[in-house]
mmCIF file of C-alpha atoms in Angstrom:
data_model
loop_
_atom_site.group_PDB
_atom_site.id
_atom_site.type_symbol
_atom_site.label_atom_id
_atom_site.label_comp_id
_atom_site.label_asym_id
_atom_site.label_seq_id
_atom_site.Cartn_x
_atom_site.Cartn_y
_atom_site.Cartn_z
ATOM 1 C CA MET E 37 -4.415 -38.886 -0.658
ATOM 2 C CA LEU E 38 -6.520 -38.777 -3.898
ATOM 3 C CA THR E 39 -5.151 -36.573 -6.825
ATOM 4 C CA LEU E 40 -8.019 -34.410 -8.259
ATOM 5 C CA ASP E 41 -8.283 -33.888 -11.879
ATOM 6 C CA ALA E 42 -10.334 -31.551 -14.050
ATOM 7 C CA LEU E 43 -12.812 -33.711 -14.664
ATOM 8 C CA ASP E 44 -13.088 -34.640 -10.944
ATOM 9 C CA VAL E 45 -13.136 -31.194 -10.335
ATOM 10 C CA ASP E 46 -16.100 -30.614 -12.717
ATOM 11 C CA LEU E 47 -17.856 -33.843 -11.120
ATOM 12 C CA LEU E 48 -18.225 -32.297 -7.942
ATOM 13 C CA ALA E 49 -19.037 -28.438 -8.796
ATOM 14 C CA ALA E 50 -21.913 -30.468 -10.865
ATOM 15 C CA LEU E 51 -23.076 -31.994 -7.809
ATOM 16 C CA GLN E 52 -22.722 -28.903 -5.662
ATOM 17 C CA GLU E 53 -24.798 -26.831 -8.143
ATOM 18 C CA ARG E 54 -27.504 -29.989 -8.484
ATOM 19 C CA PRO E 55 -26.641 -32.240 -5.298
ATOM 20 C CA ARG E 56 -29.939 -34.301 -6.633
ATOM 21 C CA ALA E 57 -28.357 -35.278 -10.094
ATOM 22 C CA GLY E 58 -28.231 -38.893 -10.936
ATOM 23 C CA VAL E 59 -25.398 -40.603 -12.351
ATOM 24 C CA LEU E 60 -26.712 -40.690 -15.490
ATOM 25 C CA GLU E 61 -27.713 -37.070 -15.724
ATOM 26 C CA LEU E 62 -24.398 -35.863 -14.393
ATOM 27 C CA SER E 63 -22.844 -38.341 -17.160
ATOM 28 C CA ARG E 64 -24.830 -35.856 -19.695
ATOM 29 C CA THR E 65 -23.968 -32.721 -17.943
ATOM 30 C CA LEU E 66 -20.249 -33.140 -17.886
ATOM 31 C CA THR E 67 -20.295 -35.216 -21.655
ATOM 32 C CA VAL E 68 -18.398 -38.307 -20.317
ATOM 33 C CA ALA E 69 -19.703 -42.113 -20.143
ATOM 34 C CA ARG E 70 -21.927 -43.342 -17.200
ATOM 35 C CA GLY E 71 -19.385 -45.322 -15.923
ATOM 36 C CA THR E 72 -16.618 -43.218 -15.823
ATOM 37 C CA VAL E 73 -18.730 -40.820 -13.591
ATOM 38 C CA GLN E 74 -19.806 -43.801 -11.424
ATOM 39 C CA ALA E 75 -16.301 -45.255 -11.092
ATOM 40 C CA ARG E 76 -15.051 -41.092 -10.451
ATOM 41 C CA LEU E 77 -17.609 -41.029 -7.570
ATOM 42 C CA ASP E 78 -16.471 -44.401 -6.095
ATOM 43 C CA ARG E 79 -13.060 -43.497 -6.001
ATOM 44 C CA MET E 80 -13.690 -40.020 -4.530
ATOM 45 C CA GLU E 81 -15.856 -41.540 -1.590
ATOM 46 C CA GLN E 82 -14.009 -44.108 -1.272
ATOM 47 C CA ALA E 83 -10.764 -41.909 -0.340
ATOM 48 C CA GLY E 84 -12.578 -39.473 1.598
ATOM 49 C CA VAL E 85 -12.516 -36.679 -0.528
ATOM 50 C CA ILE E 86 -16.710 -36.932 -1.334
ATOM 51 C CA THR E 87 -17.927 -37.297 2.997
ATOM 52 C CA GLY E 88 -21.298 -37.111 2.814
ATOM 53 C CA TYR E 89 -24.519 -36.298 0.242
ATOM 54 C CA GLY E 90 -26.361 -34.323 2.989
ATOM 55 C CA PRO E 91 -28.047 -30.799 3.012
ATOM 56 C CA ASP E 92 -26.195 -28.074 3.687
ATOM 57 C CA VAL E 93 -27.974 -25.992 6.633
ATOM 58 C CA ASP E 94 -27.649 -22.384 6.714
ATOM 59 C CA LEU E 95 -27.783 -21.947 10.654
ATOM 60 C CA PRO E 96 -28.978 -18.487 10.338
ATOM 61 C CA ALA E 97 -31.665 -19.527 8.792
ATOM 62 C CA ALA E 98 -32.564 -22.182 10.900
ATOM 63 C CA GLY E 99 -32.828 -20.009 14.005
ATOM 64 C CA TYR E 100 -28.894 -19.860 15.273
ATOM 65 C CA GLY E 101 -27.676 -16.292 13.992
ATOM 66 C CA VAL E 102 -25.548 -15.504 16.919
ATOM 67 C CA GLN E 103 -21.629 -17.489 15.727
ATOM 68 C CA ALA E 104 -18.277 -16.559 17.459
ATOM 69 C CA PHE E 105 -14.880 -17.858 17.199
ATOM 70 C CA VAL E 106 -13.563 -19.356 20.109
ATOM 71 C CA THR E 107 -9.461 -19.486 20.911
ATOM 72 C CA LEU E 108 -8.692 -22.322 23.971
ATOM 73 C CA GLU E 109 -5.561 -22.376 25.998
ATOM 74 C CA ILE E 110 -5.447 -25.397 27.296
ATOM 75 C CA ALA E 111 -3.435 -27.636 30.001
ATOM 76 C CA GLN E 112 -0.577 -29.511 28.173
ATOM 77 C CA GLY E 113 -1.478 -32.941 27.049
ATOM 78 C CA GLU E 114 -5.537 -32.722 27.384
ATOM 79 C CA LEU E 115 -6.086 -32.668 23.873
ATOM 80 C CA GLY E 116 -8.090 -35.828 23.491
ATOM 81 C CA ASP E 117 -10.110 -34.827 26.958
ATOM 82 C CA VAL E 118 -10.802 -31.513 25.555
ATOM 83 C CA ALA E 119 -11.980 -32.820 22.116
ATOM 84 C CA ALA E 120 -14.409 -35.050 23.899
ATOM 85 C CA ALA E 121 -15.517 -32.109 25.282
ATOM 86 C CA LEU E 122 -16.306 -30.049 22.979
ATOM 87 C CA ALA E 123 -17.749 -32.741 21.277
ATOM 88 C CA GLU E 124 -20.729 -32.517 24.091
ATOM 89 C CA LEU E 125 -21.519 -29.316 23.522
ATOM 90 C CA PRO E 126 -24.071 -28.627 20.867
ATOM 91 C CA ALA E 127 -23.054 -25.309 20.273
ATOM 92 C CA VAL E 128 -19.892 -26.381 19.358
ATOM 93 C CA THR E 129 -19.881 -26.621 15.377
ATOM 94 C CA GLU E 130 -16.293 -27.058 14.748
ATOM 95 C CA ALA E 131 -13.359 -27.220 16.327
ATOM 96 C CA TYR E 132 -9.336 -27.290 15.708
ATOM 97 C CA ALA E 133 -6.266 -28.114 17.207
ATOM 98 C CA THR E 134 -3.786 -25.343 15.885
ATOM 99 C CA THR E 135 -0.290 -23.862 16.656
ATOM 100 C CA GLY E 136 0.359 -20.170 17.984
ATOM 101 C CA SER E 137 -0.598 -18.601 21.333
ATOM 102 C CA SER E 138 -4.108 -20.790 21.613
ATOM 103 C CA ASP E 139 -4.034 -24.934 21.186
ATOM 104 C CA VAL E 140 -7.892 -25.199 20.051
ATOM 105 C CA LEU E 141 -9.976 -23.098 18.118
ATOM 106 C CA CYS E 142 -13.789 -23.746 18.269
ATOM 107 C CA ARG E 143 -16.543 -22.067 16.073
ATOM 108 C CA LEU E 144 -20.085 -21.886 18.239
ATOM 109 C CA ALA E 145 -23.469 -21.116 17.283
ATOM 110 C CA ALA E 146 -26.156 -20.028 19.243
ATOM 111 C CA SER E 147 -30.139 -18.821 18.955
ATOM 112 C CA SER E 148 -29.188 -15.734 21.155
ATOM 113 C CA HIS E 149 -26.226 -13.861 22.588
ATOM 114 C CA GLU E 150 -27.521 -15.269 26.055
ATOM 115 C CA ASP E 151 -27.145 -19.000 25.130
ATOM 116 C CA LEU E 152 -23.623 -17.990 23.290
ATOM 117 C CA GLN E 153 -22.591 -16.655 26.659
ATOM 118 C CA ALA E 154 -24.232 -19.630 28.404
ATOM 119 C CA THR E 155 -21.883 -21.950 26.218
ATOM 120 C CA LEU E 156 -18.648 -19.429 26.857
ATOM 121 C CA LEU E 157 -19.411 -19.731 30.642
ATOM 122 C CA ALA E 158 -19.208 -23.497 30.654
ATOM 123 C CA LEU E 159 -15.925 -23.312 28.598
ATOM 124 C CA GLY E 160 -14.677 -20.978 31.094
ATOM 125 C CA ARG E 161 -15.638 -23.503 33.633
ATOM 126 C CA SER E 162 -13.590 -27.115 32.176
ATOM 127 C CA PRO E 163 -10.712 -27.553 34.198
ATOM 128 C CA LEU E 164 -9.221 -28.217 31.024
ATOM 129 C CA VAL E 165 -9.302 -24.502 30.053
ATOM 130 C CA ALA E 166 -6.699 -22.401 30.999
ATOM 131 C CA ARG E 167 -7.798 -19.553 28.978
ATOM 132 C CA SER E 168 -10.241 -18.634 26.668
ATOM 133 C CA THR E 169 -11.190 -15.984 23.710
ATOM 134 C CA SER E 170 -13.768 -15.098 21.919
ATOM 135 C CA VAL E 171 -14.891 -12.714 18.623
ATOM 136 C CA VAL E 172 -18.342 -12.586 17.919
ATOM 137 C CA VAL E 173 -19.138 -12.944 13.969
ATOM 138 C CA LEU E 174 -20.574 -9.881 13.039
ATOM 139 C CA SER E 175 -21.446 -11.172 8.894
ATOM 140 C CA THR E 176 -19.917 -13.599 6.866
ATOM 141 C CA LEU E 177 -17.374 -11.887 4.104
ATOM 142 C CA VAL E 178 -16.530 -14.888 2.567
ATOM 143 C CA ALA E 179 -18.757 -18.580 3.207
ATOM 144 C CA PRO E 180 -17.057 -21.813 3.631
ATOM 145 C CA ARG E 181 -16.169 -23.343 0.016
ATOM 146 C CA TRP E 182 -13.883 -25.185 -2.053
ATOM 147 C CA ARG E 183 -14.561 -24.852 -5.377
ATOM 148 C CA PRO E 184 -12.202 -21.712 -6.367
ATOM 149 C CA LEU E 185 -9.227 -23.446 -4.470
ATOM 150 C CA LEU E 186 -9.644 -26.853 -6.681
ATOM 151 C CA GLU E 187 -10.449 -25.478 -9.867
ATOM 152 C CA ASP E 188 -7.160 -22.958 -9.244
ATOM 153 C CA ARG E 189 -5.151 -26.111 -9.790
ATOM 154 C CA HIS E 190 -6.606 -26.982 -12.988
ATOM 155 C CA ARG E 191 -7.119 -23.557 -14.588
ATOM 156 C CA GLU E 192 -4.590 -23.742 -17.294
ATOM 157 C CA GLY E 193 -5.575 -26.826 -18.382
ATOM 158 C CA PRO E 194 -3.142 -29.241 -19.267
ATOM 159 C CA VAL E 195 -0.443 -28.763 -21.825
ATOM 160 C CA ARG E 196 -0.955 -29.649 -25.245
ATOM 161 C CA ALA E 197 1.160 -29.663 -28.612
ATOM 162 C CA PRO E 198 -0.577 -27.780 -31.254
ATOM 163 C CA ALA E 199 -2.276 -29.729 -33.804
ATOM 164 C CA TYR E 200 -0.802 -27.855 -36.887
ATOM 165 C CA ARG E 201 1.915 -25.653 -37.389
ATOM 166 C CA SER E 202 1.489 -22.267 -38.756
#
């Protein structure tokens, strides 16, 4: 795990705002040396903090406006097989092993309610799934985000002694 400092968070925020910015432009924006920016990017890439520079895709704008969250209760010891089966379904955009009354939480995207139903039926037919529950998303209240979480840690800034006494 890499501990991020305020400059790392500022660099990530600058990249989010201007994903096509080069290292030189980022260094000018953040008023730090180009080598510093490059070293920070390399370090965050190697640590897995930065996982790619691809586009953020808005699924509803791309024609997949029906989204749902599905919880699955699965047979004990079948998590690996369930993960593999979920990875084969294009409509499954995310899946997580969870605690609580269900074992897996999935996010699905579909172009229509009929397509969503077809995916739900396919999940229900799987011998690996004992029970499923689904909820259809009506609207997004908070989109996936990371900046407030990372920025909160550095909001106060470093504690520094005053330069003079009054």
